[in-house]
Short mmCIF file of C-alpha atoms in Angstrom, two decimals:
data_model
loop_
_atom_site.label_atom_id
_atom_site.label_comp_id
_atom_site.label_asym_id
_atom_site.label_seq_id
_atom_site.Cartn_x
_atom_site.Cartn_y
_atom_site.Cartn_z
CA MET V 1 20.84 -29.47 -45.44
CA LEU V 2 19.54 -27.00 -43.06
CA THR V 3 22.94 -25.00 -42.89
CA ARG V 4 22.98 -24.99 -46.84
CA LEU V 5 19.83 -23.92 -47.44
CA ALA V 6 20.53 -21.02 -44.91
CA SER V 7 23.49 -20.09 -46.86
CA ILE V 8 21.54 -19.86 -50.24
CA GLY V 9 18.82 -17.93 -48.50
CA LEU V 10 21.12 -15.33 -47.22
CA LEU V 11 22.93 -15.06 -50.46
CA VAL V 12 19.84 -14.45 -52.15
CA LEU V 13 18.73 -11.87 -49.29
CA LEU V 14 22.03 -9.94 -50.14
CA ALA V 15 21.67 -10.07 -53.89
CA GLY V 16 18.25 -8.35 -53.27
CA LEU V 17 20.01 -5.63 -51.33
CA PHE V 18 22.60 -5.23 -53.44
CA SER V 19 20.71 -4.90 -56.51
CA GLU V 20 18.24 -2.43 -54.50
CA ALA V 21 21.08 -0.09 -54.20
CA ALA V 22 22.70 -0.44 -57.32
CA ALA V 23 19.24 0.13 -59.09
CA HIS V 24 20.01 3.70 -59.03
CA GLU V 25 22.94 6.37 -59.30
CA ASP V 26 23.82 8.23 -55.78
CA ALA V 27 22.21 11.05 -56.99
CA VAL V 28 22.85 14.67 -55.09
CA LEU V 29 20.24 17.47 -54.78
CA LYS V 30 21.46 20.74 -53.03
CA SER V 31 20.71 24.34 -52.92
CA PRO V 32 22.58 27.28 -51.27
CA VAL V 33 19.26 27.96 -49.75
CA SER V 34 17.59 26.23 -46.92
CA ALA V 35 14.36 28.37 -46.69
CA VAL V 36 11.81 29.99 -48.89
CA GLY V 37 8.42 31.68 -48.83
CA PRO V 38 5.49 30.68 -50.74
CA GLY V 39 6.08 31.96 -54.17
CA ASP V 40 9.95 32.44 -54.10
CA VAL V 41 12.40 30.91 -56.48
CA LEU V 42 14.23 28.54 -55.19
CA PRO V 43 17.92 27.81 -57.03
CA VAL V 44 18.85 23.99 -56.93
CA GLU V 45 21.62 22.12 -58.50
CA GLY V 46 21.53 18.53 -59.22
CA ASP V 47 24.99 16.15 -59.29
CA ASP V 48 25.56 12.25 -60.48
CA PHE V 49 21.83 12.06 -61.95
CA GLU V 50 21.82 9.13 -65.24
CA GLU V 51 23.53 11.09 -67.73
CA ASN V 52 20.30 12.64 -70.51
CA ARG V 53 17.62 11.13 -67.72
CA THR V 54 14.47 13.26 -67.24
CA TYR V 55 13.23 13.54 -63.50
CA THR V 56 10.65 15.02 -62.06
CA LEU V 57 11.38 17.46 -58.71
CA ARG V 58 8.39 17.13 -56.13
CA LEU V 59 8.12 19.24 -53.04
CA VAL V 60 6.81 17.05 -50.53
CA GLY V 61 5.39 17.40 -46.94
CA ALA V 62 4.02 15.87 -43.74
CA LEU V 63 0.54 16.52 -45.65
CA ASN V 64 0.88 17.66 -49.11
CA GLU V 65 2.46 17.29 -52.11
CA TYR V 66 3.31 19.99 -55.13
CA ASP V 67 4.51 19.30 -58.05
CA LEU V 68 7.55 21.28 -59.26
CA GLY V 69 8.15 20.10 -62.94
CA PRO V 70 10.64 18.01 -64.87
CA VAL V 71 14.27 18.43 -64.93
CA SER V 72 16.67 16.98 -67.11
CA ALA V 73 20.46 16.35 -66.38
CA GLY V 74 22.99 16.95 -68.89
CA PRO V 75 25.68 14.50 -70.43
CA ASP V 76 27.54 14.71 -67.29
CA GLY V 77 24.66 13.75 -64.89
CA ALA V 78 24.26 17.31 -63.71
CA PHE V 79 21.64 19.73 -63.93
CA THR V 80 21.06 23.87 -62.70
CA VAL V 81 17.59 24.92 -62.31
CA GLU V 82 15.57 27.66 -60.87
CA LEU V 83 12.29 26.29 -59.16
CA GLN V 84 8.98 28.67 -58.77
CA VAL V 85 7.98 27.48 -55.10
CA PRO V 86 3.99 27.36 -55.69
CA GLY V 87 2.44 30.41 -53.68
CA ASN V 88 -0.11 28.45 -51.75
CA VAL V 89 2.58 25.91 -50.13
CA ARG V 90 1.77 25.77 -46.38
CA PRO V 91 4.45 26.82 -44.28
CA GLY V 92 6.40 24.06 -42.79
CA GLN V 93 9.10 21.41 -43.36
CA TYR V 94 9.52 19.83 -46.77
CA SER V 95 11.56 17.80 -48.65
CA VAL V 96 12.69 18.21 -52.80
CA GLN V 97 12.79 14.89 -54.34
CA ALA V 98 13.52 14.02 -57.75
CA ILE V 99 11.88 11.42 -58.83
CA ALA V 100 12.57 8.79 -61.80
CA ALA V 101 10.96 7.50 -64.41
CA ASP V 102 10.10 4.30 -62.48
CA GLY V 103 8.82 6.07 -59.37
CA ASP V 104 11.71 5.85 -57.28
CA VAL V 105 13.00 8.41 -55.57
CA VAL V 106 16.70 8.83 -56.26
CA ALA V 107 17.78 12.22 -54.20
CA SER V 108 16.09 14.14 -51.70
CA MET V 109 17.42 17.56 -49.61
CA ASP V 110 15.31 19.15 -46.93
CA LEU V 111 13.47 22.68 -47.41
CA THR V 112 11.93 24.39 -44.98
CA VAL V 113 8.87 27.04 -46.29
CA MET V 114 8.38 30.24 -43.93
CA PRO V 115 5.20 32.36 -43.80
CA MET V 116 4.68 34.57 -46.27
CA ALA V 117 5.25 37.82 -43.50
CA MET V 118 8.83 36.88 -42.33
CA GLY V 119 11.78 37.99 -44.47
CA ALA V 120 15.27 36.43 -44.22
CA PRO V 121 16.52 38.27 -41.31
CA MET V 122 13.45 36.74 -38.88
CA GLN V 123 13.65 33.81 -39.78
CA GLU V 124 16.08 32.44 -36.50
CA HIS V 125 13.84 34.39 -34.61
CA MET V 126 10.52 33.09 -36.25
CA GLN V 127 8.14 31.43 -33.73
CA GLU V 128 10.43 31.43 -31.06
CA PRO V 129 8.33 32.45 -27.78
CA GLY V 130 10.98 34.36 -25.77
CA GLN V 131 10.79 36.75 -28.46
CA CYS V 132 7.33 37.45 -28.90
CA ALA V 133 8.02 41.18 -28.63
CA ASP V 134 10.32 41.04 -31.45
CA LEU V 135 7.65 39.45 -34.07
CA GLY V 136 6.39 42.04 -36.08
CA GLY V 137 4.09 39.95 -38.14
CA GLY V 138 2.97 36.04 -38.58
CA GLN V 139 0.35 34.00 -40.01
CA GLY V 140 -2.46 36.36 -40.03
CA GLN V 141 -1.78 38.36 -37.12
CA GLY V 142 -4.04 41.12 -38.09
CA VAL V 143 -6.75 39.08 -38.91
CA VAL V 144 -7.07 37.12 -35.69
CA GLY V 145 -10.28 36.20 -34.78
CA ALA V 146 -11.92 34.62 -31.33
CA GLU V 147 -11.43 31.34 -33.59
CA GLN V 148 -7.79 31.25 -32.80
CA ALA V 149 -8.21 30.30 -29.21
CA GLU V 150 -10.60 27.28 -30.25
CA ASP V 151 -9.37 23.33 -31.67
CA LEU V 152 -9.35 23.00 -35.42
CA LEU V 153 -12.51 20.72 -36.82
CA ILE V 154 -11.10 17.57 -37.73
CA GLN V 155 -12.27 15.24 -40.12
CA ARG V 156 -11.02 12.07 -38.45
CA PRO V 157 -11.28 9.13 -41.23
CA ARG V 158 -11.07 5.70 -39.99
CA SER V 159 -11.56 2.39 -41.88
CA GLY V 160 -13.39 -0.62 -40.68
CA ALA V 161 -10.70 -2.54 -40.25
CA GLU V 162 -9.23 0.41 -37.86
CA TRP V 163 -12.49 0.25 -36.04
CA GLY V 164 -12.61 -3.43 -35.66
CA LEU V 165 -9.08 -3.67 -34.17
CA ILE V 166 -9.53 -0.56 -31.87
CA GLY V 167 -12.70 -2.53 -30.71
CA LEU V 168 -10.76 -5.69 -30.63
CA ILE V 169 -8.18 -4.00 -27.89
CA ILE V 170 -10.87 -2.21 -26.01
CA GLY V 171 -12.60 -5.56 -25.69
CA LEU V 172 -9.92 -7.67 -25.31
CA ALA V 173 -8.64 -5.28 -22.41
CA GLY V 174 -11.88 -4.92 -20.80
CA GLY V 175 -13.10 -8.56 -20.73
CA VAL V 176 -9.18 -9.88 -19.63
CA GLY V 177 -9.62 -7.03 -16.88
CA LEU V 178 -12.68 -8.17 -15.13
CA THR V 179 -11.88 -12.20 -15.65
CA LEU V 180 -8.57 -11.41 -13.42
CA LEU V 181 -10.63 -9.40 -11.22
CA ARG V 182 -13.33 -11.96 -10.94
CA ARG V 183 -10.81 -14.76 -10.50
CA THR V 184 -8.96 -12.94 -7.38
CA MET S 1 -5.38 -33.26 -22.33
CA GLY S 2 -5.73 -29.34 -22.84
CA ASN S 3 -5.76 -28.94 -18.84
CA ASP S 4 -2.43 -30.96 -18.88
CA ALA S 5 -0.92 -28.61 -21.45
CA GLY S 6 -2.19 -25.72 -20.13
CA ASP S 7 -0.68 -26.57 -16.57
CA SER S 8 2.76 -28.18 -18.11
CA GLY S 9 2.55 -24.30 -19.86
CA ARG S 10 1.74 -22.44 -16.67
CA SER S 11 4.53 -24.48 -15.29
CA TRP S 12 7.08 -23.51 -17.50
CA LEU S 13 6.54 -19.91 -17.05
CA ARG S 14 6.83 -20.12 -13.31
CA SER S 15 10.03 -22.03 -13.42
CA ARG S 16 11.51 -19.97 -16.34
CA LEU S 17 10.41 -16.33 -15.28
CA ALA S 18 10.85 -17.13 -11.52
CA LEU S 19 7.40 -16.35 -10.54
CA LYS S 20 7.72 -17.99 -6.92
CA ALA S 21 8.91 -14.77 -6.12
CA LEU S 22 6.02 -13.31 -6.42
CA ASP S 23 4.11 -15.34 -3.49
CA TYR S 24 5.46 -13.63 -0.69
CA GLU S 25 3.26 -12.23 1.91
CA ILE S 26 1.66 -9.14 1.79
CA PRO S 27 -1.33 -7.53 4.14
CA LYS S 28 -5.06 -8.50 2.86
CA ALA S 29 -5.43 -4.81 2.33
CA ALA S 30 -3.22 -4.60 -0.03
CA ASN S 31 -5.97 -6.06 -2.39
CA ARG S 32 -8.32 -3.15 -1.92
CA TRP S 33 -8.55 -0.42 -4.73
CA THR S 34 -7.46 2.06 -2.63
CA PHE S 35 -4.35 0.58 -1.75
CA MET S 36 -3.57 0.17 -5.72
CA LEU S 37 -3.72 3.68 -6.85
CA GLY S 38 0.08 3.57 -6.86
CA GLY S 39 0.11 0.38 -9.22
CA LEU S 40 -2.64 1.71 -11.38
CA THR S 41 -0.59 5.25 -11.88
CA ALA S 42 2.83 2.70 -12.99
CA PHE S 43 -0.01 0.80 -15.19
CA LEU S 44 -0.85 4.30 -17.08
CA ILE S 45 2.65 5.14 -17.01
CA ILE S 46 3.08 1.94 -19.08
CA ILE S 47 0.56 2.99 -21.33
CA LEU S 48 2.21 6.94 -21.69
CA ILE S 49 5.53 4.96 -22.64
CA VAL S 50 4.41 2.59 -25.27
CA THR S 51 1.83 5.05 -27.13
CA GLY S 52 4.62 7.83 -26.72
CA VAL S 53 7.08 5.52 -28.48
CA TYR S 54 4.71 5.17 -31.32
CA LEU S 55 3.93 8.91 -31.35
CA SER S 56 7.73 10.12 -31.42
CA GLN S 57 7.95 7.70 -34.68
CA TYR S 58 5.66 10.44 -36.47
CA TYR S 59 6.28 13.65 -34.34
CA ASN S 60 8.63 16.21 -35.76
CA PRO S 61 10.25 18.25 -32.93
CA SER S 62 11.01 21.10 -35.03
CA PRO S 63 8.79 24.84 -34.34
CA THR S 64 8.16 24.97 -38.19
CA GLY S 65 7.32 20.69 -38.88
CA ALA S 66 5.83 20.41 -34.97
CA HIS S 67 2.31 21.43 -36.06
CA ASP S 68 1.82 19.78 -39.29
CA SER S 69 3.71 16.72 -37.67
CA VAL S 70 0.58 16.15 -35.35
CA LEU S 71 -1.88 16.47 -37.72
CA TYR S 72 0.03 13.75 -39.64
CA ILE S 73 -0.40 11.90 -36.79
CA ILE S 74 -4.36 12.77 -36.91
CA LEU S 75 -5.14 11.99 -40.11
CA ARG S 76 -2.47 9.72 -41.87
CA ALA S 77 -0.42 7.82 -39.33
CA PRO S 78 -2.15 4.54 -38.98
CA PHE S 79 -4.30 4.55 -35.62
CA GLY S 80 -2.49 7.81 -35.02
CA ASP S 81 -5.55 9.42 -33.74
CA TRP S 82 -6.71 7.01 -31.54
CA VAL S 83 -3.07 6.13 -29.87
CA ARG S 84 -2.57 10.28 -29.56
CA SER S 85 -6.20 10.15 -27.85
CA LEU S 86 -5.12 7.58 -25.57
CA HIS S 87 -1.72 8.78 -24.86
CA TYR S 88 -3.88 12.32 -24.02
CA TRP S 89 -6.38 10.50 -21.77
CA ALA S 90 -3.79 8.65 -20.16
CA ALA S 91 -2.10 11.73 -18.95
CA GLY S 92 -5.30 13.07 -17.46
CA ALA S 93 -6.20 10.09 -15.67
CA VAL S 94 -2.63 9.91 -14.00
CA ALA S 95 -2.82 13.23 -12.89
CA VAL S 96 -6.10 11.80 -11.08
CA THR S 97 -4.59 8.77 -9.82
CA VAL S 98 -1.29 10.76 -8.48
CA ALA S 99 -3.65 12.84 -6.68
CA ALA S 100 -5.66 10.30 -5.28
CA HIS S 101 -2.54 7.71 -4.58
CA LEU S 102 -1.10 10.69 -2.63
CA GLY S 103 -3.93 11.87 -0.78
CA TYR S 104 -4.35 8.47 0.58
CA VAL S 105 -1.02 8.07 1.34
CA PHE S 106 -1.01 11.33 3.14
CA TRP S 107 -4.14 10.19 4.94
CA ARG S 108 -2.82 7.22 6.21
CA ARG S 109 0.28 8.37 7.49
CA SER S 110 2.21 6.26 5.48
CA TYR S 111 4.98 8.80 5.22
CA LYS S 112 6.36 7.77 8.67
CA LYS S 113 9.46 6.10 9.94
CA PRO S 114 10.72 4.45 8.14
CA ARG S 115 8.71 4.98 4.93
CA GLU S 116 10.19 8.82 5.04
CA VAL S 117 12.43 8.30 1.98
CA THR S 118 9.47 6.10 0.25
CA TRP S 119 7.09 9.49 0.59
CA TRP S 120 10.25 11.82 -0.91
CA ALA S 121 10.58 9.33 -3.89
CA GLY S 122 6.49 9.65 -4.63
CA VAL S 123 6.93 13.62 -4.36
CA ALA S 124 9.49 13.85 -6.75
CA MET S 125 7.83 11.39 -9.11
CA ALA S 126 4.32 13.48 -8.85
CA GLY S 127 6.78 16.59 -9.68
CA LEU S 128 8.00 14.83 -12.70
CA ILE S 129 4.14 14.01 -13.83
CA PHE S 130 3.21 17.72 -13.33
CA LEU S 131 6.59 18.66 -15.63
CA PHE S 132 5.55 15.86 -17.90
CA ILE S 133 2.16 17.37 -18.28
CA VAL S 134 3.04 20.74 -18.95
CA THR S 135 5.99 19.80 -21.47
CA GLY S 136 3.27 17.37 -23.25
CA ALA S 137 1.03 19.97 -23.34
CA ALA S 138 4.01 22.28 -25.31
CA LEU S 139 4.70 19.93 -28.48
CA ARG S 140 1.45 20.61 -29.45
CA TYR S 141 2.79 23.49 -31.07
CA ASP S 142 -0.74 25.17 -32.11
CA GLN S 143 -1.55 28.22 -29.66
CA GLU S 144 -1.79 26.52 -26.72
CA GLY S 145 1.44 25.06 -26.92
CA PHE S 146 3.46 28.10 -28.02
CA GLU S 147 1.78 30.08 -25.08
CA ALA S 148 2.94 26.83 -22.86
CA LEU S 149 6.43 27.49 -24.17
CA ALA S 150 6.18 31.30 -23.66
CA HIS S 151 5.53 30.48 -20.18
CA PHE S 152 8.29 28.45 -19.81
CA VAL S 153 10.62 31.21 -20.89
CA THR S 154 9.10 33.61 -18.24
CA GLY S 155 9.00 31.64 -15.54
CA GLY S 156 13.04 30.52 -16.68
CA GLU S 157 13.79 34.58 -16.39
CA LEU S 158 11.51 34.90 -13.30
CA THR S 159 13.95 32.41 -11.52
CA GLY S 160 17.29 33.54 -12.67
CA ALA S 161 20.02 30.84 -12.72
CA LEU S 162 17.54 28.36 -11.63
CA GLY S 163 15.38 28.62 -14.45
CA ALA S 164 18.41 29.40 -17.38
CA PHE S 165 17.73 26.17 -19.10
CA PHE S 166 14.04 27.42 -19.69
CA THR S 167 15.27 30.76 -21.80
CA ASP S 168 16.50 31.40 -24.81
CA ALA S 169 20.04 32.33 -23.69
CA PHE S 170 20.69 28.62 -22.39
CA THR S 171 22.05 28.08 -25.95
CA ARG S 172 21.68 29.38 -29.42
CA SER S 173 21.98 25.77 -31.07
CA THR S 174 18.48 24.69 -30.76
CA PRO S 175 15.07 26.29 -30.23
CA LEU S 176 13.30 25.55 -26.72
CA LEU S 177 10.68 23.12 -28.53
CA PRO S 178 13.39 20.58 -29.20
CA ARG S 179 14.78 20.70 -26.06
CA MET S 180 11.24 20.25 -23.82
CA TYR S 181 11.06 17.21 -26.66
CA SER S 182 14.07 15.98 -25.25
CA LEU S 183 13.14 16.72 -21.83
CA HIS S 184 9.80 15.05 -22.38
CA VAL S 185 11.19 11.64 -24.08
CA SER S 186 14.34 10.91 -22.25
CA ALA S 187 15.70 13.12 -19.43
CA LEU S 188 11.95 12.82 -17.91
CA PRO S 189 11.46 9.26 -18.07
CA LEU S 190 14.82 8.05 -17.13
CA VAL S 191 14.15 10.22 -14.15
CA LEU S 192 11.00 9.17 -13.34
CA LEU S 193 12.00 5.16 -13.91
CA GLY S 194 14.75 5.60 -11.90
CA LEU S 195 12.72 7.03 -8.63
CA MET S 196 9.93 3.98 -9.54
CA GLY S 197 12.40 1.61 -9.20
CA LEU S 198 13.51 2.95 -5.68
CA HIS S 199 10.09 3.25 -4.63
CA PHE S 200 9.24 -0.08 -5.45
CA PHE S 201 12.28 -1.55 -3.71
CA LEU S 202 11.08 0.08 -0.79
CA ILE S 203 7.84 -0.80 -0.52
CA ARG S 204 9.17 -4.57 -1.27
CA HIS S 205 11.22 -4.00 1.90
CA LEU S 206 9.49 -1.92 3.90
CA GLY S 207 6.32 -3.07 3.16
CA ILE S 208 2.79 -1.16 3.41
CA HIS S 209 1.37 0.98 6.63
CA ALA S 210 -1.06 -1.46 6.80
CA SER S 211 -2.47 -4.02 9.31
CA ALA S 212 -0.72 -7.46 8.35
CA ALA S 213 -3.34 -9.67 10.79
CA GLU S 214 -4.42 -11.03 7.41
CA THR S 215 -2.28 -11.90 4.76
CA SER S 216 -2.38 -12.49 1.05
CA VAL S 217 0.07 -13.18 -1.63
CA PHE S 218 1.67 -10.29 -3.92
CA ARG S 219 0.91 -12.20 -6.71
CA THR S 220 -3.06 -12.17 -6.17
CA HIS S 221 -2.28 -7.87 -5.64
CA ALA S 222 -0.20 -7.86 -8.86
CA THR S 223 -3.61 -10.05 -10.72
CA ARG S 224 -5.94 -7.78 -9.49
CA LEU S 225 -3.84 -4.96 -10.56
CA THR S 226 -3.41 -6.23 -13.80
CA GLY S 227 -7.42 -6.59 -13.75
CA PHE S 228 -8.07 -3.01 -12.72
CA GLY S 229 -5.39 -1.75 -15.40
CA LEU S 230 -6.86 -3.15 -18.21
CA VAL S 231 -10.38 -2.06 -17.39
CA VAL S 232 -9.18 1.11 -17.15
CA LEU S 233 -7.26 0.84 -20.43
CA ALA S 234 -10.55 -0.38 -21.85
CA GLY S 235 -12.19 2.90 -20.39
CA ILE S 236 -9.61 5.30 -21.70
CA GLY S 237 -9.86 3.46 -25.11
CA VAL S 238 -13.44 4.60 -25.14
CA LEU S 239 -12.82 8.11 -24.40
CA ALA S 240 -10.34 7.91 -26.87
CA VAL S 241 -12.71 7.33 -29.28
CA LEU S 242 -15.66 9.33 -28.23
CA PHE S 243 -13.79 12.24 -27.52
CA PRO S 244 -10.80 12.32 -29.54
CA ALA S 245 -7.70 14.51 -28.72
CA GLY S 246 -8.25 18.16 -30.14
CA LEU S 247 -5.38 20.39 -31.63
CA GLY S 248 -5.83 24.27 -32.09
CA ARG S 249 -4.55 26.20 -34.99
CA PRO S 250 -0.67 26.92 -35.78
CA ALA S 251 0.03 29.40 -33.22
CA VAL S 252 -0.02 33.17 -33.72
CA PRO S 253 3.22 34.48 -32.10
CA GLY S 254 2.35 37.68 -29.53
CA LEU S 255 -1.09 36.14 -28.10
CA GLU S 256 -1.70 34.99 -25.13
CA ILE S 257 -5.75 33.58 -25.43
CA THR S 258 -5.62 30.23 -24.39
CA LYS S 259 -6.14 28.03 -21.02
CA PRO S 260 -3.70 25.11 -20.13
CA PHE S 261 -4.29 21.48 -19.75
CA TRP S 262 -6.95 21.07 -17.25
CA PRO S 263 -4.65 19.16 -14.48
CA VAL S 264 -2.75 22.69 -14.52
CA LEU S 265 -5.72 24.73 -14.65
CA TRP S 266 -4.81 25.93 -10.57
CA VAL S 267 -1.66 27.06 -11.92
CA TYR S 268 -3.41 29.18 -14.48
CA GLY S 269 -6.03 30.65 -11.74
CA LEU S 270 -3.17 31.29 -9.46
CA GLU S 271 -1.39 33.37 -12.26
CA ASN S 272 -5.00 35.17 -12.29
CA LEU S 273 -4.56 36.52 -8.79
CA LEU S 274 -0.45 36.97 -8.95
CA GLY S 275 0.61 37.36 -12.34
CA ALA S 276 3.21 35.44 -14.00
CA TRP S 277 5.19 34.82 -10.25
CA GLY S 278 1.98 32.59 -9.85
CA MET S 279 3.48 29.52 -12.02
CA VAL S 280 6.50 29.57 -9.85
CA ILE S 281 4.90 30.25 -6.29
CA GLY S 282 2.18 27.81 -6.62
CA PRO S 283 4.08 24.69 -7.81
CA ALA S 284 7.15 25.57 -5.75
CA ALA S 285 4.85 25.97 -2.42
CA LEU S 286 2.39 22.82 -3.15
CA PHE S 287 6.09 20.63 -3.44
CA THR S 288 7.76 21.86 -0.75
CA PHE S 289 4.72 21.33 2.00
CA LEU S 290 4.28 17.76 0.45
CA ALA S 291 8.33 16.69 0.82
CA ALA S 292 8.20 18.48 4.30
CA VAL S 293 5.24 16.29 5.62
CA PRO S 294 7.59 13.60 7.09
CA LEU S 295 9.57 16.47 8.93
CA LEU S 296 6.20 18.35 10.19
CA ASP S 297 4.19 15.44 11.29
CA ARG S 298 6.57 13.58 13.87
CA GLY S 299 6.38 11.52 16.85
CA ALA S 300 5.21 8.04 17.32
CA ASP S 301 1.47 8.10 16.52
CA ASP S 302 1.17 6.77 12.83
CA THR S 303 -2.77 6.56 13.64
CA PRO S 304 -4.39 7.08 10.17
CA GLY S 305 -6.50 10.76 10.20
CA ARG S 306 -4.67 11.84 12.96
CA GLN S 307 -2.21 13.97 11.49
CA GLY S 308 -3.36 17.37 13.63
CA TRP S 309 -2.56 20.66 12.35
CA VAL S 310 0.08 19.05 9.34
CA GLY S 311 -3.58 17.76 8.18
CA TRP S 312 -5.58 20.90 8.68
CA LEU S 313 -2.80 22.75 6.74
CA ALA S 314 -2.72 19.57 3.75
CA LEU S 315 -6.59 20.48 3.81
CA LEU S 316 -6.36 24.24 3.68
CA PHE S 317 -3.58 23.46 0.61
CA GLY S 318 -5.92 20.63 -0.98
CA LEU S 319 -9.28 23.24 -0.98
CA ALA S 320 -7.12 26.24 -1.86
CA VAL S 321 -5.82 24.08 -4.92
CA PHE S 322 -9.03 22.99 -5.84
CA ALA S 323 -10.51 26.70 -5.80
CA LEU S 324 -7.65 27.96 -8.01
CA TRP S 325 -8.43 25.23 -10.31
CA LEU S 326 -12.22 26.19 -10.45
CA TYR S 327 -11.02 29.87 -10.90
CA GLY S 328 -8.90 28.75 -13.48
CA LEU S 329 -11.27 26.88 -15.46
CA LEU S 330 -14.53 29.37 -14.94
CA GLY S 331 -12.89 32.25 -14.68
CA ALA S 332 -12.20 34.58 -17.71
CA GLN S 333 -9.18 34.35 -19.75
CA LYS S 334 -6.42 36.80 -18.49
CA GLN S 335 -3.01 37.76 -20.10
CA HIS S 336 0.08 36.83 -17.46
CA ILE S 337 3.20 37.04 -19.07
CA GLY S 338 2.75 40.33 -21.42
CA MET S 339 3.30 38.48 -24.94
#
């Protein structure tokens, strides 16, 4: 009986996994460019998308997201588009994602956004400490003030649940620790 | 009934985990807190490993993604800010316990025959802790972290073939930051854990340098040590809430305007006096002296505090490091590596 139940459970699980995998096409996003600056044009090609469907392209980073606009796949499931990278994008590593109408991310590609003053030939040297002398410009180097040496002022949001769990961990550690010391 | 269940549970654990092996005799003095500094260091290292594994799930070691990923840890990762601050305060606490443990073991002359290798393993671990601190500080990749990496490069260039690993010449396939990250999370922990194993094995089989007139069992020592460790964990947990670890601004290449993490301020002070060579000479001199101690303090006498000229030399080193640390802390910020 138990073996039967376990087998049925396994089949249901596998069916769930398969249905998840089959929910969307094996779409691919690609670009001849792997790094851009804010405000640059980014050529993007899509292949193996669902034909004649519309997707939303989004630039997703660790802290921010930027809407790049809609794109429609042709009868062959492909598209070619030139996207405008927003001028206010923070330099860093991003993912360009294609999002279907149901909210699923169907394809993505990595993209690096470089600081504005850097031209393409300097990209490989960017932020390499050994080549400080070669770097002619950087993030606002001409306007560096004393605050560059100071820590950022960060507002740290913490929920009640977080406070509770942190307090519990500290309380437990201290309480158990003192108990063990008293017992010995 | 409740006690019976508890007793049978304890008995089950004792037999399955072979806890009887912990009931061997050790000098009773080992239960004093001064004899627990090494064990406390190990406890803090466990905290660093656990919090470090958590942080590594969110940290991006690429130059273009590192700073933002640290901001993400602070702002978005669940408990990220507190865990990161725990990691920061545990790192500072380890610097204190390692120094205290080293100092106490030196005073007790526990490096004498047959414990020389135990001492050398300990000195090597202290050197590794130093490397952990400097590589970890670089990973923030803020202004201070960038300058730390620049110091690695300069130090590597000064030391020729010995320091080639820390320069761009080592490889063009990956920048320095991911290589320092790799050191911090894989190579250094592996070596450290190996040395810890050796250190504990030797302590177990050679014993500690203390009178065995009165004895206790190791299980009592382990219980007390766990208690101390948990109280310290609670303490740094509170510090992590009240004084969370900071993060500087994204680096501006070409500037040298920050001071390093406080445990290495003495190296900064020495750089103020000697220039970039200070960061090589200082640690090299200190760790060479520490490694040489068993060879310098020879003879049969092992009375604590009777090191003679070796003791005076150690005191001189200690005072010099403290003075340099104060100078690094209070002195003006200076350029060392001509960025």
